[in-house]
XYZ file of C-alpha atoms in Angstrom:
219
model
C -208.056 43.411 39.113
C -206.225 43.601 42.426
C -202.457 43.572 42.865
C -202.704 40.145 44.516
C -204.663 38.655 41.619
C -202.113 39.985 39.131
C -199.440 38.043 41.043
C -201.290 34.761 40.638
C -200.102 32.471 37.863
C -203.735 31.915 36.857
C -206.054 34.674 38.110
C -209.110 32.555 37.243
C -209.388 29.048 38.673
C -212.217 26.706 37.741
C -212.562 23.428 39.617
C -214.240 20.137 38.905
C -216.390 19.001 41.839
C -216.559 15.214 42.295
C -213.183 13.779 43.206
C -211.545 17.207 43.187
C -213.234 19.474 45.755
C -215.475 16.888 47.430
C -215.001 13.184 48.075
C -218.064 11.667 46.458
C -216.306 8.774 44.740
C -217.584 6.063 47.083
C -221.122 7.435 46.843
C -221.004 7.601 43.053
C -219.610 4.084 42.598
C -222.169 2.668 45.040
C -224.988 4.535 43.264
C -223.959 3.115 39.897
C -223.733 -0.416 41.278
C -227.141 -0.093 42.935
C -228.639 0.989 39.612
C -227.023 -1.862 37.705
C -228.092 -4.453 40.283
C -231.648 -3.111 40.435
C -232.257 -2.770 36.700
C -229.893 -5.278 35.070
C -229.405 -7.805 37.849
C -225.621 -7.484 38.018
C -222.898 -5.018 38.908
C -220.528 -3.399 36.405
C -216.762 -3.102 36.344
C -215.665 -0.539 38.939
C -212.793 0.706 36.798
C -215.227 1.569 34.026
C -217.518 3.325 36.503
C -214.662 5.395 37.891
C -213.686 6.391 34.355
C -217.229 7.701 33.818
C -217.040 10.083 36.778
C -217.034 13.642 35.501
C -219.450 12.937 32.657
C -223.254 13.295 32.650
C -225.040 10.287 34.106
C -227.441 9.696 31.245
C -224.613 9.671 28.698
C -222.845 6.957 30.696
C -225.971 4.845 31.066
C -226.653 5.191 27.345
C -223.170 3.828 26.730
C -223.626 0.955 29.145
C -227.176 -0.161 28.313
C -228.989 2.206 25.950
C -232.316 0.382 26.136
C -232.353 0.727 29.943
C -230.703 4.134 30.291
C -233.717 5.951 31.723
C -234.438 3.202 34.250
C -230.803 3.163 35.323
C -230.786 6.941 35.673
C -233.897 6.858 37.872
C -232.528 4.091 40.096
C -229.196 5.866 40.448
C -230.618 9.244 41.344
C -233.073 7.893 43.923
C -230.391 5.886 45.746
C -227.814 8.653 45.444
C -230.122 11.267 46.936
C -231.089 8.962 49.802
C -227.443 8.337 50.722
C -225.761 11.664 49.955
C -225.763 13.055 53.482
C -224.220 9.888 54.926
C -221.554 9.338 52.281
C -220.196 12.703 51.079
C -216.802 13.486 52.598
C -214.431 16.451 52.656
C -210.881 16.449 51.370
C -208.492 17.759 54.003
C -207.049 21.131 53.090
C -209.460 22.004 50.286
C -211.508 24.561 52.239
C -208.351 26.304 53.438
C -206.981 26.382 49.909
C -210.158 27.920 48.496
C -210.181 30.523 51.240
C -206.568 31.444 50.585
C -207.189 31.673 46.841
C -210.040 34.103 47.450
C -207.855 36.136 49.792
C -205.192 36.283 47.069
C -207.741 37.739 44.645
C -208.407 34.668 42.512
C -211.675 34.341 40.632
C -212.949 30.902 41.660
C -215.686 28.788 40.088
C -216.841 25.197 39.669
C -217.742 23.546 36.371
C -219.256 20.103 36.863
C -221.362 17.606 34.924
C -223.269 16.923 38.146
C -226.889 18.019 38.406
C -227.446 21.224 40.371
C -229.300 19.838 43.440
C -226.681 17.201 44.359
C -223.839 19.583 43.484
C -225.275 22.235 45.790
C -225.811 19.690 48.549
C -222.259 18.358 48.284
C -220.885 21.876 48.668
C -223.143 22.478 51.675
C -222.130 19.242 53.387
C -218.426 20.017 53.022
C -218.677 23.680 54.028
C -217.597 25.001 50.637
C -220.720 26.903 49.529
C -219.484 30.361 50.450
C -216.031 29.667 48.957
C -217.301 29.007 45.430
C -219.265 32.009 44.132
C -220.022 30.528 40.685
C -221.167 26.949 40.046
C -221.862 25.741 36.501
C -223.768 22.450 36.530
C -225.220 19.986 34.055
C -228.362 22.094 33.553
C -226.425 25.179 32.442
C -225.132 23.899 29.097
C -226.383 21.669 26.311
C -222.983 19.976 25.925
C -220.595 18.703 28.551
C -216.988 17.711 29.203
C -214.788 17.032 27.326
C -216.503 19.834 25.378
C -215.113 23.130 26.714
C -218.469 24.942 26.917
C -219.063 24.495 30.692
C -215.544 25.684 31.492
C -215.833 28.718 29.242
C -219.186 29.610 30.799
C -217.673 29.443 34.290
C -214.776 31.673 33.215
C -217.193 34.174 31.679
C -219.407 34.247 34.763
C -216.507 35.218 37.016
C -215.219 37.781 34.518
C -212.018 35.956 33.617
C -210.130 35.142 30.428
C -209.541 31.542 29.250
C -205.915 32.258 28.407
C -205.275 33.296 32.007
C -207.313 30.532 33.612
C -206.755 26.976 34.801
C -209.153 24.084 35.185
C -208.429 21.628 37.971
C -209.874 18.120 37.877
C -209.254 14.443 38.546
C -210.302 12.905 35.230
C -209.129 12.660 31.640
C -212.247 14.522 30.466
C -211.234 17.414 32.722
C -207.818 17.713 31.122
C -209.257 17.437 27.621
C -211.919 20.048 28.337
C -209.276 22.454 29.651
C -207.140 21.951 26.561
C -210.131 22.539 24.283
C -210.984 25.725 26.201
C -207.486 27.155 25.853
C -206.975 26.880 29.604
C -204.204 25.269 31.603
C -205.342 21.817 32.707
C -204.186 20.604 36.119
C -204.769 16.954 36.987
C -205.152 15.955 40.627
C -204.497 12.409 41.788
C -206.725 12.031 44.856
C -209.967 11.461 42.917
C -211.401 8.904 40.520
C -208.862 8.951 37.703
C -205.784 6.757 37.723
C -202.402 8.445 37.735
C -201.453 6.745 34.468
C -204.583 7.966 32.693
C -204.353 11.503 34.029
C -200.694 11.840 33.059
C -201.322 10.284 29.631
C -203.796 13.099 28.881
C -200.825 15.509 29.015
C -202.070 18.083 31.530
C -200.165 21.308 32.077
C -199.322 20.048 35.571
C -200.165 17.220 37.971
C -200.841 17.626 41.686
C -200.624 14.378 43.678
C -201.831 16.060 46.898
C -203.732 19.155 47.983
C -200.443 20.568 49.287
C -198.943 20.135 45.819
C -201.943 21.913 44.291
C -201.503 24.778 46.758
C -197.876 25.139 45.666
C -198.898 25.239 42.013
C -201.642 27.799 42.489
C -200.218 30.017 45.220
C -196.463 29.365 45.005
């Protein structure tokens, strides 16, 4: 461990992807609504859709319409893949933050419920691929957030310790997964989760902006 990493509050930092490192919220909501219109003939409540973000797609479709879950999943993924390049956006300041964390000696990873191909593409489109050396995706674990397994796998793959790690995400499931993993949970407010819901989950800290997150992580 380098001297700079010892100075960090959390030497290991694991990030959620959607709504935290990359702005995919509009794409995800539109993909859900396309699936619901195509298969069920109507759209769903956007607030409920936004609350699903961060969880595996099939689980959410099984909750919404179990008898049509596979059809909904297929419609979602086809539309999502066709529109990813046009709709994925960067969050200002995130690339610089990741670069500065690496320079400070932090071990950085992503743990996401997203499937590997779209996760990889989102990182490519936003120029973050080389800044995130470890990416744990839906295919890597049998259970998913709020279960801590994906977070713990990410920490292990970068050689960190859960007790000296933080998980940063925009959803209640992110905070709960961090707590279950014995990690500090940091809720960010620029993604899908509402401020009230994120704060109600009792995270270790809340970062309303990327600048606030920088202050928390780098001081």
